[in-house]
Coordinates of C-alpha atoms and ligand atoms in Angstrom, one line a residue:
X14 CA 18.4 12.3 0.1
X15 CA 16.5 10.4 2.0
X16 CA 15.7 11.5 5.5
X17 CA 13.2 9.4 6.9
X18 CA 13.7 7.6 9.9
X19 CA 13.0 3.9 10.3
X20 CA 9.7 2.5 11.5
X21 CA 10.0 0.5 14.7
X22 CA 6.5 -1.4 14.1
X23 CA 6.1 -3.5 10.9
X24 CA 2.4 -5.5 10.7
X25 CA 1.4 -7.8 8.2
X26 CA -2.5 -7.8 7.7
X27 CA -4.7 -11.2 6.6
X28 CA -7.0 -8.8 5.2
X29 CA -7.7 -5.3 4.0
X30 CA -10.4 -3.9 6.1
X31 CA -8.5 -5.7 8.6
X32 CA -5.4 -3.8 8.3
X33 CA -7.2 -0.4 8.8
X34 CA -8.2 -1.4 12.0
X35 CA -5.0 -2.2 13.4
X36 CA -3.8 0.9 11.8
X37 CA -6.7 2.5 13.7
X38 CA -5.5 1.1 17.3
X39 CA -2.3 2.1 16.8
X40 CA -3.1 5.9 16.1
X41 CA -5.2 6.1 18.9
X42 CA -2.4 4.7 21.0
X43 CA -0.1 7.4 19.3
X44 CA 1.8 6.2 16.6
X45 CA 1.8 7.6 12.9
X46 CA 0.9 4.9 10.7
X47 CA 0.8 4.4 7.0
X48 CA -1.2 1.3 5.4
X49 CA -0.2 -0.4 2.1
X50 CA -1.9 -1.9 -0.3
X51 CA 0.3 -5.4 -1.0
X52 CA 4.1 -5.5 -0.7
X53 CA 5.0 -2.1 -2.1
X54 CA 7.8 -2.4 -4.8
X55 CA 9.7 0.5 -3.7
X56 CA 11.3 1.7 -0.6
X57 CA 8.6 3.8 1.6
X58 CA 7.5 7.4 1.3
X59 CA 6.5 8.4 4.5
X60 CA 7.7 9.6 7.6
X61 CA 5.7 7.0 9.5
X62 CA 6.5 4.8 13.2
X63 CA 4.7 2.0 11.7
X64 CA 3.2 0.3 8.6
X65 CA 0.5 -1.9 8.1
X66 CA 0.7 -4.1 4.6
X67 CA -2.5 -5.5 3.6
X68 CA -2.8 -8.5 2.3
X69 CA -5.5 -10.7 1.2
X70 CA -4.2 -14.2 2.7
X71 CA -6.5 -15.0 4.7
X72 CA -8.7 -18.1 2.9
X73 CA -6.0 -18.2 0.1
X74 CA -4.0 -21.9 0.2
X75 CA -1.4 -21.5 3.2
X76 CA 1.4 -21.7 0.4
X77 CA 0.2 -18.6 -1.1
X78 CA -0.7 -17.2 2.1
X79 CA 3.2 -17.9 3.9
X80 CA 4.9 -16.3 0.2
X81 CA 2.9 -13.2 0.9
X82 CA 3.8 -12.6 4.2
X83 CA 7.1 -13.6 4.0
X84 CA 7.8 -10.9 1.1
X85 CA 5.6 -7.9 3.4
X86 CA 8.0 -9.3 6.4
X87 CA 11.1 -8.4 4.5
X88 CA 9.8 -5.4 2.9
X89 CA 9.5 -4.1 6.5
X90 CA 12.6 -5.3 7.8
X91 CA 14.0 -3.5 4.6
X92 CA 12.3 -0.2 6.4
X93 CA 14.2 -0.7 9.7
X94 CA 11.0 -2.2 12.1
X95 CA 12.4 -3.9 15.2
X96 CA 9.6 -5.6 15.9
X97 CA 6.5 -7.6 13.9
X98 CA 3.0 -7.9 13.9
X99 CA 1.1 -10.6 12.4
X100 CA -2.3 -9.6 12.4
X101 CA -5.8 -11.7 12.0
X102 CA -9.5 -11.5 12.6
X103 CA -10.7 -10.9 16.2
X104 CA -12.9 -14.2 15.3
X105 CA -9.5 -16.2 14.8
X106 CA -11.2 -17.0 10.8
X107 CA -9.0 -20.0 9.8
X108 CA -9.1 -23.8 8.8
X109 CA -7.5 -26.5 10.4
X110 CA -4.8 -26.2 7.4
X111 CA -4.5 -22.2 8.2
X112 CA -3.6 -20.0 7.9
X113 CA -2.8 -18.5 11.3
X114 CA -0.5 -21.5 12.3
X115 CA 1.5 -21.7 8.7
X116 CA 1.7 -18.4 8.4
X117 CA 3.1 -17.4 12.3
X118 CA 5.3 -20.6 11.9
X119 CA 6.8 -19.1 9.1
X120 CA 7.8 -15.9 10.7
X121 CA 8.8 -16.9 13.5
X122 CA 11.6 -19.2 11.2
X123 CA 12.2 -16.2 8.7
X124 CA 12.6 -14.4 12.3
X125 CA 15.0 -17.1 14.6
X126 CA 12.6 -16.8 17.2
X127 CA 11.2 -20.0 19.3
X128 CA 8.6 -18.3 21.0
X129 CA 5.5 -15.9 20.5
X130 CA 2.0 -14.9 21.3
X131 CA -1.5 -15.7 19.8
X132 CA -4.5 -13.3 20.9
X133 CA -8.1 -12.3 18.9
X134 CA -9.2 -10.7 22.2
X135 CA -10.4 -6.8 20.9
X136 CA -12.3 -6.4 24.5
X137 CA -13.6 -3.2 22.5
X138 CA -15.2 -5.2 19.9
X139 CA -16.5 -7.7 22.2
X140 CA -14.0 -9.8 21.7
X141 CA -12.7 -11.4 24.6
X142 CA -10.6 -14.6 25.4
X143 CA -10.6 -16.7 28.6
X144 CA -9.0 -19.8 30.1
X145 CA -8.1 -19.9 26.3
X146 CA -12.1 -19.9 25.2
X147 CA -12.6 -16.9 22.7
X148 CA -15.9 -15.2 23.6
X149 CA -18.1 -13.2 20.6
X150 CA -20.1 -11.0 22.5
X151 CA -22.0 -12.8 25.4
X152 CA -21.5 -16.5 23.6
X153 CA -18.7 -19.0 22.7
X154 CA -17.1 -18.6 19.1
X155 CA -18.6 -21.5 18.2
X156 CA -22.3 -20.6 18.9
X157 CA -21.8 -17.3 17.3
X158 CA -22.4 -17.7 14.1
X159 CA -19.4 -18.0 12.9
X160 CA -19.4 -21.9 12.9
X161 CA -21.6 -21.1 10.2
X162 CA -19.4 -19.2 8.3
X163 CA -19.2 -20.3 4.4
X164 CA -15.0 -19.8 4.2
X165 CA -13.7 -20.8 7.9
X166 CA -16.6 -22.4 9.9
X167 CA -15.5 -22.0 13.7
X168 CA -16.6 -25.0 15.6
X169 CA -14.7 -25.0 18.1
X170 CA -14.0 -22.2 20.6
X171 CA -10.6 -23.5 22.4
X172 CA -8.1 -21.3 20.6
X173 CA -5.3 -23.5 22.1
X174 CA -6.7 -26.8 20.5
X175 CA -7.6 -24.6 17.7
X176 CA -4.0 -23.3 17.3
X177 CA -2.4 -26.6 18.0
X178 CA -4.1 -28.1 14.5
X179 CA -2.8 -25.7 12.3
X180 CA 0.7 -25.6 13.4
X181 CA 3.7 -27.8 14.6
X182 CA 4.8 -26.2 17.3
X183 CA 3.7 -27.2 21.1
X184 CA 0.9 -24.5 21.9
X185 CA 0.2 -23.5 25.2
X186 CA -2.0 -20.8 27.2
X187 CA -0.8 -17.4 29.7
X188 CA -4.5 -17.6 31.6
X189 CA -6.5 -14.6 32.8
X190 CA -4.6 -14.9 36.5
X191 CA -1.5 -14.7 35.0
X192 CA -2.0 -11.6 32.9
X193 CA -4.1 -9.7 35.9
X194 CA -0.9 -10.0 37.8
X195 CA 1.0 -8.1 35.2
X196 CA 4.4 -7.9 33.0
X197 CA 6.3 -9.6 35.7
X198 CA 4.1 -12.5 36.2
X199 CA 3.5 -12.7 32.3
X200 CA 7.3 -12.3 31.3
X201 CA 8.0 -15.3 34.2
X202 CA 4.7 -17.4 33.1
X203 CA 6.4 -16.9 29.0
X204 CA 10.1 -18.3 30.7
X205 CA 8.1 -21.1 32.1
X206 CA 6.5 -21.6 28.9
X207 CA 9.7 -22.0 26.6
X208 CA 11.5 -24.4 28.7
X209 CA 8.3 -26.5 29.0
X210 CA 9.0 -26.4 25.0
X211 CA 6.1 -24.0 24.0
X212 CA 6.9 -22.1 21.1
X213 CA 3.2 -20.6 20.7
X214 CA 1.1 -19.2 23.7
X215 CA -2.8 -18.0 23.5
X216 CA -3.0 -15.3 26.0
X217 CA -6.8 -14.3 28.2
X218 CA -7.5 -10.8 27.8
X219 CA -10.8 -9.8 28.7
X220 CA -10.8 -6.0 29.4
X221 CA -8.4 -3.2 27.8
X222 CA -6.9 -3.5 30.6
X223 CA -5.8 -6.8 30.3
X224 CA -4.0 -5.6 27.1
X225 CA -2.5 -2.8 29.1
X226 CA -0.5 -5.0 31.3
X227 CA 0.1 -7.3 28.1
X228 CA 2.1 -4.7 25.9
X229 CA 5.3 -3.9 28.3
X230 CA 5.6 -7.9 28.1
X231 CA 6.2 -8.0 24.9
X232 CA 8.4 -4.9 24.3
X233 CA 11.9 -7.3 23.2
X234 CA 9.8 -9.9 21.6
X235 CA 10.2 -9.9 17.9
X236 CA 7.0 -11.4 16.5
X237 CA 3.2 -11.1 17.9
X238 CA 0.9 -12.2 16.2
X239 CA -3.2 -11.2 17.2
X240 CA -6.1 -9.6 16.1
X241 CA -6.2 -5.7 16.5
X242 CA -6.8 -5.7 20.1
X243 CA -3.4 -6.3 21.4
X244 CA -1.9 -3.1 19.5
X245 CA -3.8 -0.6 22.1
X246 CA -0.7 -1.7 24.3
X247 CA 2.5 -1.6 22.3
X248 CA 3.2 2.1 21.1
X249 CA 4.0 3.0 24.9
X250 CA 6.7 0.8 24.7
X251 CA 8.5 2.8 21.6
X252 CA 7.7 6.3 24.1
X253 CA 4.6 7.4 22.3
X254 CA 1.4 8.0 24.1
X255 CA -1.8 9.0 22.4
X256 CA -1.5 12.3 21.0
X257 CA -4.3 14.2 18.1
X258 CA -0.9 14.6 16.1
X259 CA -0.4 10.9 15.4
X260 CA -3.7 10.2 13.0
X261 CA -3.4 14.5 11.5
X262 CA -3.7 14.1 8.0
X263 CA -3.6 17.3 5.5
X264 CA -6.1 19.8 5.8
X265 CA -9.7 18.1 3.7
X266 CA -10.6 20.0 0.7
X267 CA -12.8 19.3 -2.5
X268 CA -16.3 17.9 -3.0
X269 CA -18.2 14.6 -1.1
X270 CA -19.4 11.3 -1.8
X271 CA -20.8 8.1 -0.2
X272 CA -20.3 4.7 -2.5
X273 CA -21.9 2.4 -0.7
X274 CA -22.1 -1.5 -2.3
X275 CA -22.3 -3.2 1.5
X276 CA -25.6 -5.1 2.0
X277 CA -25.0 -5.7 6.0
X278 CA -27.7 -4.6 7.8
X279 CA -25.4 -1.6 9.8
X280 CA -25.2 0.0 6.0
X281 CA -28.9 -0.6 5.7
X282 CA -29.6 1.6 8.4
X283 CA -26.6 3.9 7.1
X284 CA -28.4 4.0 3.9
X285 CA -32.0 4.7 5.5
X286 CA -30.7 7.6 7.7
X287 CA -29.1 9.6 5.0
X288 CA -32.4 8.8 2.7
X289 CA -34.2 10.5 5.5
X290 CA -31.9 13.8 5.2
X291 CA -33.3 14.3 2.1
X292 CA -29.5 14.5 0.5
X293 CA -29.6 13.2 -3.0
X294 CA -29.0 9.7 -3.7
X295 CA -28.9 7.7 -6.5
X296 CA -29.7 4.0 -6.2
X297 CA -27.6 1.3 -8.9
X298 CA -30.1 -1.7 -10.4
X299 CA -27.8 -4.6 -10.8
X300 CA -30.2 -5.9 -13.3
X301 CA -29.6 -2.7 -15.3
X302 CA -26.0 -3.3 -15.1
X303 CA -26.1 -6.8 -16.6
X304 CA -28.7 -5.5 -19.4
X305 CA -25.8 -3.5 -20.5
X306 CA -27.2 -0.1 -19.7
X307 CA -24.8 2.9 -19.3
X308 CA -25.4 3.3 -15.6
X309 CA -22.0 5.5 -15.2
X310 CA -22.6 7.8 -17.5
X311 CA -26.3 8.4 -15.5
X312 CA -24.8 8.4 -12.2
X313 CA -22.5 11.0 -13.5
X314 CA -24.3 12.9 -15.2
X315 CA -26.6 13.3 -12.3
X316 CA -24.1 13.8 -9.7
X317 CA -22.3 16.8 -11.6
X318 CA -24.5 19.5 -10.9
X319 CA -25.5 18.0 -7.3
X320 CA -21.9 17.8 -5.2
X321 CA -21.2 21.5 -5.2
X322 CA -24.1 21.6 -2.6
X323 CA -22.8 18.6 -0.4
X324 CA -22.5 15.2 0.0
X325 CA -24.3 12.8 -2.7
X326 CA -24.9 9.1 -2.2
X327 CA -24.7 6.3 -4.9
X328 CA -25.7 3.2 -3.7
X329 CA -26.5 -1.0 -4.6
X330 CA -26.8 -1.2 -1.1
X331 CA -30.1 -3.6 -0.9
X332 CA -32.4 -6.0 1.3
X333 CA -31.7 -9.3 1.1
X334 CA -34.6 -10.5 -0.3
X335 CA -33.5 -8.2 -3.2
X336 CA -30.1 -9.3 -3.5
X337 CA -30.9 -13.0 -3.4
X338 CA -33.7 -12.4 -6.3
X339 CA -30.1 -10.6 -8.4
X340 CA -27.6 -13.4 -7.4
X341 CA -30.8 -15.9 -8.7
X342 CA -30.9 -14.7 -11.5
X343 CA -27.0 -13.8 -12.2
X344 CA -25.0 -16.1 -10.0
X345 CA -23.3 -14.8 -6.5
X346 CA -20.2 -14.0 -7.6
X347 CA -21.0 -12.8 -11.1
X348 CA -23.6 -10.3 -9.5
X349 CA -20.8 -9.2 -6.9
X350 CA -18.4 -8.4 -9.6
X351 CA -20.6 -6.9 -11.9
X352 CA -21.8 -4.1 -9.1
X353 CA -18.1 -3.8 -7.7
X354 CA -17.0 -2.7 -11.0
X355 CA -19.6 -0.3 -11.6
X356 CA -19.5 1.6 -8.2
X357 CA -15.5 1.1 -9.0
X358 CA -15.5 3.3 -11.7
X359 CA -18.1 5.6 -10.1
X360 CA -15.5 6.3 -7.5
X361 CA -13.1 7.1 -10.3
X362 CA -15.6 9.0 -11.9
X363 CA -16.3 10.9 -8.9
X364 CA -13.1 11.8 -7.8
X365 CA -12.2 13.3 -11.8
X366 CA -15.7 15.5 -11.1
X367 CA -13.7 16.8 -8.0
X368 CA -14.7 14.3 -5.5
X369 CA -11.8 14.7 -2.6
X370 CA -13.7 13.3 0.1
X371 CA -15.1 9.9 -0.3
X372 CA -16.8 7.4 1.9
X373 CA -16.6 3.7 0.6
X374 CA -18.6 1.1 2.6
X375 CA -18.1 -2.6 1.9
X376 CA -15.1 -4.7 2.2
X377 CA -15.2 -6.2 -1.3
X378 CA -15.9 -2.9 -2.8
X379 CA -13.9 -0.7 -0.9
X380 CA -10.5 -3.3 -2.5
X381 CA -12.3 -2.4 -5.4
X382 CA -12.5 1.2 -5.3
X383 CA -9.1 1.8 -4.3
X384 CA -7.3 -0.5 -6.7
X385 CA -9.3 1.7 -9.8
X386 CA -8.5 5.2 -8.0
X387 CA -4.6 3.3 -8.2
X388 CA -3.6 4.0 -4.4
X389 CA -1.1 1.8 -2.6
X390 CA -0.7 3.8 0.2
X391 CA -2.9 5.4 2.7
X392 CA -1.5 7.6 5.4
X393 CA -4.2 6.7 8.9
X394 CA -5.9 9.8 10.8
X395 CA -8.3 10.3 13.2
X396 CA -10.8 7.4 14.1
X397 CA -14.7 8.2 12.8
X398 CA -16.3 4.8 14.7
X399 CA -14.2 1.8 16.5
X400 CA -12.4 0.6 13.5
X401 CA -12.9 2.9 10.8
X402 CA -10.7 5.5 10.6
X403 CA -10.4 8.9 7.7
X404 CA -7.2 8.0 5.7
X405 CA -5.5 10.3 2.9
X406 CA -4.1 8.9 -0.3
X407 CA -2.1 9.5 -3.1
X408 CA -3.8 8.9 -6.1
X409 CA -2.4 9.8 -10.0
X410 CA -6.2 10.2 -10.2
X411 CA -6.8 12.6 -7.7
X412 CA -4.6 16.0 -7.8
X413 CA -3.1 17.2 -4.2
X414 CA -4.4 14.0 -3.3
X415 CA -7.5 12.6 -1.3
X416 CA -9.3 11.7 1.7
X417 CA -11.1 8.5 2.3
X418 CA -13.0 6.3 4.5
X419 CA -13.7 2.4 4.0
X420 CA -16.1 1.3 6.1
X421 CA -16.3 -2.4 6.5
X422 CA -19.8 -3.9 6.4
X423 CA -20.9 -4.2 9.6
X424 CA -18.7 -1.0 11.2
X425 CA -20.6 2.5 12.2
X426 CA -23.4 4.1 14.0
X427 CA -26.7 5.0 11.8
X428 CA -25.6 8.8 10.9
X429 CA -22.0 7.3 9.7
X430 CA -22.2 8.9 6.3
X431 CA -23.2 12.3 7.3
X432 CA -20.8 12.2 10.6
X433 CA -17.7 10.8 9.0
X434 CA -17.8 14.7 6.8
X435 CA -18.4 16.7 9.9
X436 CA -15.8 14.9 11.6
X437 CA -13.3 15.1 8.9
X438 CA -14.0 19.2 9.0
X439 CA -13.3 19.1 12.6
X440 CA -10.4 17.4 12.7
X441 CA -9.1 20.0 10.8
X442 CA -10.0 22.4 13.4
X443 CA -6.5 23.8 15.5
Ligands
ADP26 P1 -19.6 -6.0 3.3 O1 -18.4 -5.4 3.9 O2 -20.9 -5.5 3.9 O3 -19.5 -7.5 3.3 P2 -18.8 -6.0 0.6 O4 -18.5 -4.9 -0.3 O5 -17.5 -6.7 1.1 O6 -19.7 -5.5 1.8 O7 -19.6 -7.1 -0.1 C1 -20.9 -6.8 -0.7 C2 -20.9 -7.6 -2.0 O8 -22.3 -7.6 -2.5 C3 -20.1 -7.0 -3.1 O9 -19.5 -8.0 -3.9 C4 -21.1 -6.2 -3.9 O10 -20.7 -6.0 -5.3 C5 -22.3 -7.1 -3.8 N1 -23.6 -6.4 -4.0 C6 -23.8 -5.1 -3.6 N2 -25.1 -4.7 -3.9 C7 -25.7 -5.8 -4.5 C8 -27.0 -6.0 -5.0 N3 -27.9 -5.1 -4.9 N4 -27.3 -7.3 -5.5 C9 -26.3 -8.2 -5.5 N5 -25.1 -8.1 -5.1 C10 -24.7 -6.9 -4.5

C-alpha cells in the first residue's frame, strides 16, 4: 500500500535548469522536493511536500507549450497539491505570442480561477521588479542584453505591457508601496484589482524581503505563476520553516566526475581552476568527434585507472574563438549535438566504471546526460551555489542509485567543481 502523503505544492517548470532552481528555493525555505523529468506516467514515488515537473516549453509554439503544462497540471493535481506554481525565467524570456500569457491563461481556466500573480523578481539573482520595470542587475531588461537574445529578444522592460501582449486578460500592477506595506495591504490592493476586472497582476519585489511579505498573500490562491524568486516565501505558509532535513539526501558514496560541455565564461573559469589543481582532465576535440574517432573508448580507457584517486574532469568546454572555428566548420547545431552525445555517453560510461558522484555543467548537456543515464526523477538536497543544488537519482544505470549536480552555464563560483564534492561529503556529516 501506498502511504505517501499528498504534496501541497505542484510547479510546472518552462525549462530544466529552470526547475532545479525553484526546487532549490523551496528546500532552502524547508520543503522536501522532488523534480521530474516531463509528466511522469505513473503515480509518484516519493514522500515529497512538493514537485517540480520540468518541462521544455519555453520557445516551443504556445500550442505545444499550453498541452504540456496542462498534462504536468493534472499529473499534480492527481498527487493531491493544493496549490500551483507556474514557473519562468527571472528574465520573463517570451515572445509577444508566449508563452507566459498562453500558458498562465490556460491554468488559470483548467483551474476556475479569475485572478493571479506575475513576478521574475529573484532579488538574489539580481533580479528585481519595480513600478512594474524588471531590473537585470543595475540596468533595464531591455539594455541587458537580453534584447539581444536569439529565441526571445526583450525590448521592452514594462512587464505589465509586456504581459498584456501575450494574454487576454486585463493585466494590472501591486507597486512596490503596496507590497512594503504587507499581506494586508497586498490582499486589499488584489480585491481592488479583481473588481477593477484584472485577472493578471505583476507585483514590485525588490529585496527578499519584499517576497517575505508577498508569500502569506498568496497562501489561498490557487495558481502563481513567477520566476524562482517568489518561492523563498510560500513553504511558511504550509508550517515548514528552513530546516538541513528538507534538502538530506542519502549518504554519497562511489567514485567522482566533472562533464563539463558549457562554454559560458563562469565554466571557463571553472574549467581553469580545477586545471590548476593539477587533477586529471581530459579535454574532447569536436573535430575528432566528427572524424569519427572513438573518443569514448579513450576517455574511458583513461579515466579507469584515474577515479579511484579522486575526481576526474572531461571536458569540450572551450573559448569562443575555438568554438566558432568548430560550429564554421560543422554547423551550430550539428557541432552542439555531436559533443552532447559524446559527453552523454561519457556520463553513462562513467557512472558503469563506478561513477556515483557526478557534476554536469551546461544546460543543453546536462538534458542530455540525464535522459542517457534514464532518470525521471531527482530527489533536491542541499544547495552548492545560488541555484545549483546536489540532487540523488534513480537510475537502472546506476546501482543504489546516484548523486548529481547540473550546473547551468553561467551558475557557480571558480572552485565549483572541486567544492560541489567537499560539500556533498559534508552534508553527510551529523
Ligand atoms: P550552457 O548552460 O553554458 O549554455 P549548454 O550545455 O546548454 O551550456 O550549451 C553548450 C552547447 O555548446 C552544447 O550544445 C554543447 O554540445 C556545445 N559545445 C560544447 N563544447 C563545444 C565546442 N568545443 N565546440 C562547439 N560546440 C560545443
Amino acid at each position: 500500500m501506498n502511504t505517501r502523503t499528498a504534496i501541497q505544492l505542484g510547479a510546472i517548470a518552462d525549462d530544466f535548469t529552470g526547475a532545479s532552481d525553484l526546487a532549490n528555493n523551496l528546500v532552502r525555505a524547508g520543503m522536501r522536493v522532488v523534480q521530474t523529468i516531463g509528466v511522469p506516467t505513473g503515480p509518484l514515488d516519493a514522500d515529497v511536500d512538493a514537485v517540480v515537473v520540468a518541462l521544455k516549453s519555453r520557445t516551443v509554439a504556445p500550442d505545444e507549450a499550453i498541452k504540456g503544462s496542462l498534462a504536468a497540471l493534472a499529473w499534480l493535481q492527481a498527487q493531491g497539491a493544493t496549490q500551483f506554481y507556474f514557473k519562468y525565467c527571472s528574465t520573463f524570456d517570451s515572445t509577444p505570442q508566449g508563452n507566459i500569457g498562453p500558458v498562465t491563461e490556460a491554468l488559470m481556466d483548467a483551474l476556475g480561477v479569475d485572478f493571479t500573480i506575475a513576478t521574475p523578481a529573484f532579488p538574489d539573482n539580481k533580479r528585481t521588479v519595480f513600478k512594474g520595470y524588471l531590473f537585470a542587475g543595475d540596468v533595464l531588461l531591455n539594455e541587458s542584453g537580453m534584447q539581444n537574445h536569439p529565441l526571445t529578444p526583450m525590448v521592452d522592460a514594462n512587464l505589465v505591457r509586456v504581459m498584456q501582449a501575450q494574454t487576454r486578460r486585463v493585466v494590472g500592477l501591486i507597486d512596490y508601496a503596496v507590497v512594503a506595506r504587507g499581506e494586508a495591504a497586498i490582499r486589499e490592493r488584489i480585491s481592488q484589482l479583481r473588481a477593477e476586472g484584472v485577472g493578471v497582476a505583476i507585483v514590485d519585489a525588490i529585496s527578499n524581503e519584499d517576497l517575505h511579505r508577498l508569500g502569506p498573500a498568496l497562501k489561498d490562491m490557487p495558481l502563481v505563476t513567477a520566476g524562482s524568486g517568489v518561492a523563498i516565501g510560500l513553504p511558511a505558509n504550509f508550517g515548514l520553516a528552513p530546516s538541513s532535513q528538507a534538502g538530506k539526501l542519502p549518504a554519497a558514496a562511489g567514485l567522482q566526475a566533472v562533464v563539463s560541455g558549457s562554454c559560458s565564461l563562469a565554466t571557463l573559469r571553472q574549467v581553469g581552476h580545477f586545471l590548476a589543481t593539477g587533477r586529471p582532465a581530459f579535454a574532447i576535440d569536436p573535430l575528432r568527434l566528427a572524424a569519427g574517432e572513438d573518443v569514448l573508448a579513450e576517455v574511458l580507457a583513461w579515466a579507469a585507472p584515474l577515479l579511484a584517486d579522486g575526481p576526474v574532469l572531461v571536458y569540450s568546454t572551450a573559448e569562443a574563438q575555438a568554438v566558432k572555428s568548430v560550429q564554421g566548420q560543422l554547423g551550430v547545431e550539428d557541432a552542439g549535438q555531436l559533443v552532447e552525445r559524446c559527453l552523454a555517453s561519457i556520463a553513462r560510461g562513467l557512472v558503469a566504471l563506478g561513477v556515483r558522484q557526478l557534476v554536469v555543467a551546461g544546460g543543453e548537456t546536462s538534458g542530455a546526460c540525464v535522459q542517457a543515464l534514464g532518470i525521471t526523477q531527482m530527489q533536491i538536497g542541499p544547495q552548492i551555489d545560488p541555484g545549483v543544488p546536489w540532487c540523488h537519482a534513480v537510475s537502472a544505470a546506476a546501482q543504489g542509485g546516484l548523486h548529481l549536480t547540473l550546473k547551468s552555464g553561467n551558475f557557480g563560483t571558480d572552485d565549483f567543481f572541486s567544492k560541489a564534492f567537499t560539500a556533498l561529503g559534508e552534508s553527510a556529516l551529523p
